[in-house]
Tab-separated table of C-alpha atoms in Angstrom:
chain	number	residue	atom	x	y	z
A	1	VAL	CA	165.237	126.290	31.646
A	2	ILE	CA	165.988	122.595	31.727
A	3	LEU	CA	169.138	121.225	33.333
A	4	ASN	CA	170.668	117.960	32.268
A	5	LEU	CA	173.962	116.437	33.179
A	6	LYS	CA	175.555	114.922	30.077
A	7	LEU	CA	178.123	112.217	30.720
A	8	ASN	CA	180.535	112.388	27.798
A	9	ASN	CA	181.307	108.728	27.182
A	10	SER	CA	183.173	109.293	23.941
A	11	GLU	CA	185.846	111.553	22.540
A	12	ASP	CA	183.249	113.419	20.469
A	13	LEU	CA	181.939	116.092	22.880
A	14	PHE	CA	178.634	116.356	21.021
A	15	SER	CA	177.949	112.639	20.757
A	16	LEU	CA	174.206	112.059	20.638
A	17	TYR	CA	174.665	108.646	22.271
A	18	ASP	CA	176.162	109.988	25.483
A	19	THR	CA	174.135	109.487	28.645
A	20	SER	CA	172.061	112.430	29.830
A	21	VAL	CA	170.819	112.639	33.432
A	22	SER	CA	167.998	114.948	34.458
A	23	TYR	CA	165.824	115.638	37.481
A	24	GLY	CA	162.161	116.415	37.180
A	25	ALA	CA	158.690	116.000	38.551
A	26	THR	CA	156.410	113.209	37.459
A	27	VAL	CA	153.318	115.027	36.179
A	28	PRO	CA	150.254	113.127	34.960
A	29	LEU	CA	149.345	113.509	31.300
A	30	HIS	CA	146.722	116.193	30.651
A	31	GLU	CA	147.099	117.696	34.151
A	32	ASN	CA	144.899	120.743	34.688
A	33	VAL	CA	147.048	123.900	34.403
A	34	LEU	CA	145.857	125.304	37.740
A	35	PHE	CA	146.630	122.020	39.532
A	36	TYR	CA	149.981	121.875	37.740
A	37	VAL	CA	150.989	125.299	39.066
A	38	LEU	CA	149.687	124.730	42.591
A	39	LYS	CA	151.131	121.245	42.967
A	40	GLY	CA	154.458	122.408	41.535
A	41	LEU	CA	154.697	125.255	44.035
A	42	LEU	CA	153.397	123.303	47.046
A	43	GLY	CA	155.200	119.976	46.641
A	44	GLY	CA	152.300	118.036	45.180
A	45	TYR	CA	154.491	116.003	42.843
A	46	TYR	CA	157.248	113.497	43.350
A	47	ALA	CA	160.432	113.890	41.370
A	48	SER	CA	163.410	111.729	40.575
A	49	PHE	CA	166.559	111.522	38.521
A	50	SER	CA	166.325	109.740	35.190
A	51	ASP	CA	168.774	108.843	32.459
A	52	LYS	CA	168.540	108.472	28.698
A	53	PHE	CA	170.606	109.050	25.586
A	54	PHE	CA	171.445	112.687	24.888
A	55	TYR	CA	169.794	112.523	21.453
A	56	ALA	CA	166.375	112.425	23.199
A	57	ASP	CA	167.134	115.752	24.918
A	58	ASP	CA	168.526	117.202	21.702
A	59	GLN	CA	165.366	116.193	19.862
A	60	VAL	CA	162.983	117.689	22.433
A	61	TYR	CA	164.872	120.849	23.415
A	62	SER	CA	166.498	121.814	20.135
A	63	ASN	CA	164.112	120.494	17.501
A	64	GLU	CA	160.674	120.600	19.146
A	65	GLU	CA	160.876	123.351	21.782
A	66	TYR	CA	163.524	125.401	19.912
A	67	ARG	CA	165.687	125.925	22.983
A	68	ASP	CA	169.355	126.807	22.775
A	69	MET	CA	171.680	124.706	24.926
A	70	TRP	CA	175.014	125.292	26.604
A	71	GLU	CA	177.297	122.395	27.420
A	72	TYR	CA	179.629	122.990	30.351
A	73	THR	CA	182.497	120.490	30.327
A	74	LEU	CA	183.821	120.260	33.869
A	75	ASN	CA	187.430	119.538	34.752
A	76	LEU	CA	186.903	116.416	36.864
A	77	SER	CA	189.451	113.757	37.754
A	78	ASN	CA	188.807	110.171	36.671
A	79	PHE	CA	188.046	109.329	40.303
A	80	ASP	CA	185.489	112.156	40.524
A	81	LYS	CA	183.871	111.010	37.282
A	82	LYS	CA	183.522	107.474	38.638
A	83	MET	CA	182.119	108.721	41.950
A	84	LEU	CA	179.648	110.909	40.053
A	85	ILE	CA	178.426	107.939	38.028
A	86	PHE	CA	178.158	105.733	41.129
A	87	HIS	CA	176.218	108.415	43.005
A	88	ILE	CA	173.881	108.989	40.062
A	89	ALA	CA	173.206	105.234	39.961
A	90	GLU	CA	172.100	105.458	43.605
A	91	LEU	CA	169.945	108.530	42.963
A	92	LEU	CA	168.087	106.908	40.052
A	93	THR	CA	166.154	104.808	42.592
A	94	LYS	CA	165.137	107.693	44.897
A	95	ARG	CA	162.008	109.865	44.828
A	96	ASN	CA	161.664	113.276	46.475
A	97	ARG	CA	159.004	115.933	46.754
A	98	TYR	CA	159.294	118.486	43.974
A	99	TYR	CA	159.026	122.207	44.731
A	100	PHE	CA	159.275	124.413	41.655
A	101	LEU	CA	160.993	127.297	43.461
A	102	SER	CA	163.390	125.435	45.722
A	103	ALA	CA	163.752	121.629	45.397
A	104	ASN	CA	163.909	121.753	41.616
A	105	CYS	CA	166.245	120.547	38.854
A	106	ALA	CA	168.826	123.277	39.476
A	107	GLN	CA	168.937	122.734	43.232
A	108	ARG	CA	169.288	118.944	42.894
A	109	MET	CA	172.068	119.280	40.300
A	110	ALA	CA	173.851	121.816	42.504
A	111	VAL	CA	173.717	119.453	45.494
A	112	LEU	CA	174.985	116.587	43.325
A	113	LEU	CA	177.900	118.669	42.034
A	114	SER	CA	178.692	119.951	45.554
A	115	ILE	CA	179.252	116.365	46.677
A	116	ILE	CA	181.501	115.507	43.750
A	117	ILE	CA	183.674	118.635	43.519
A	118	ASN	CA	183.717	119.114	47.301
A	119	GLU	CA	182.906	122.804	47.022
A	120	GLN	CA	179.696	124.614	47.854
A	121	VAL	CA	177.741	124.862	44.622
A	122	TYR	CA	174.407	124.961	46.441
A	123	ASP	CA	173.880	127.659	49.066
A	124	HIS	CA	171.250	126.524	51.585
A	125	TYR	CA	170.344	130.099	52.503
A	126	TYR	CA	168.365	130.842	49.356
A	127	PRO	CA	164.630	130.077	49.623
A	128	VAL	CA	164.441	130.136	45.796
A	129	TYR	CA	166.968	128.424	43.554
A	130	VAL	CA	166.935	129.134	39.814
A	131	PRO	CA	169.106	127.478	37.136
A	132	GLU	CA	171.041	130.671	36.427
A	133	GLU	CA	172.305	130.579	40.029
A	134	LEU	CA	173.951	127.225	39.354
A	135	PHE	CA	175.852	128.578	36.341
A	136	HIS	CA	176.924	131.717	38.227
A	137	ARG	CA	178.175	129.562	41.084
A	138	LEU	CA	180.141	127.268	38.765
A	139	ASP	CA	181.740	130.339	37.150
A	140	LYS	CA	182.622	131.742	40.586
A	141	ILE	CA	184.215	128.468	41.724
A	142	ASP	CA	186.170	128.299	38.464
A	143	MET	CA	187.410	131.876	38.910
A	144	GLN	CA	188.401	131.275	42.560
A	145	ARG	CA	190.341	128.143	41.656
A	146	ARG	CA	192.241	129.913	38.873
A	147	LEU	CA	192.913	132.910	41.130
A	148	HIS	CA	194.587	130.571	43.624
A	149	GLY	CA	196.710	128.885	40.934
A	150	LYS	CA	194.636	125.702	40.818
A	151	PRO	CA	193.165	124.095	37.700
A	152	GLY	CA	189.803	125.622	36.855
A	153	LEU	CA	186.506	123.801	37.289
A	154	ILE	CA	185.207	124.590	33.805
A	155	LYS	CA	187.193	123.062	30.961
A	156	SER	CA	184.973	124.533	28.254
A	157	ILE	CA	181.550	125.959	27.481
A	158	LYS	CA	179.957	125.026	24.173
A	159	TYR	CA	176.945	126.812	22.717
A	160	ILE	CA	174.540	124.511	20.889
A	161	PRO	CA	171.987	126.547	18.916
A	162	SER	CA	168.450	125.272	18.535
A	163	ALA	CA	167.319	123.993	15.157
A	164	ARG	CA	165.280	127.167	14.728
A	165	ARG	CA	168.219	129.475	15.454
A	166	TYR	CA	170.412	127.437	13.126
A	167	LEU	CA	167.788	127.841	10.396
A	168	PHE	CA	167.765	131.621	10.984
A	169	TYR	CA	171.599	131.719	10.679
A	170	GLU	CA	171.504	129.770	7.443
A	171	THR	CA	168.671	131.778	5.850
A	172	ALA	CA	170.380	135.055	6.793
A	173	ALA	CA	173.325	134.002	4.623
A	174	LEU	CA	171.122	133.571	1.549
A	175	SER	CA	171.007	136.161	-1.191
A	176	LYS	CA	167.826	138.191	-1.738
A	177	GLU	CA	166.803	135.952	-4.623
A	178	GLU	CA	167.526	132.744	-2.674
A	179	ARG	CA	165.425	134.008	0.240
A	180	ALA	CA	162.500	134.667	-2.105
A	181	VAL	CA	162.755	131.104	-3.439
A	182	TYR	CA	163.012	129.759	0.123
A	183	ARG	CA	159.914	131.653	1.265
A	184	ASN	CA	157.887	130.391	-1.697
């Protein structure tokens, strides 16, 4: 699972030119698999935040690695959005040790969101932090806010199928004869 924070700069929520921020380890090209696993678990790599256009993530995740994506649009005030961008700008210059099970992309994004929304997204008591935990926590915060009559945290969740899944959807709609032509 890869976590990216997409900053929707335009009205089009799926704009490929929006800025995407991610956190990950810097791994040398052609790293030995055993070293990769050991260094990832034991903090042998440095990691940092980076930014790029969303189309680069879409290309890699959807079209090359065939991963489905989910876009959570958070209900943030304009002030919170500005503070998020300012804080990300500060983080882009920092390097940290990367630990695959704890100080990973999900944990760093959870800490970042905790600062901005002023609610505990990251729970320091877990020795392992997986991406699914972040999504469960965001859902829980959203539910608690709505339960107390406040605006929810999550404005919307959009499913973005991978290119492969999209191809499967489209070919499933073909007639038997069309599928035979497609396969040939």
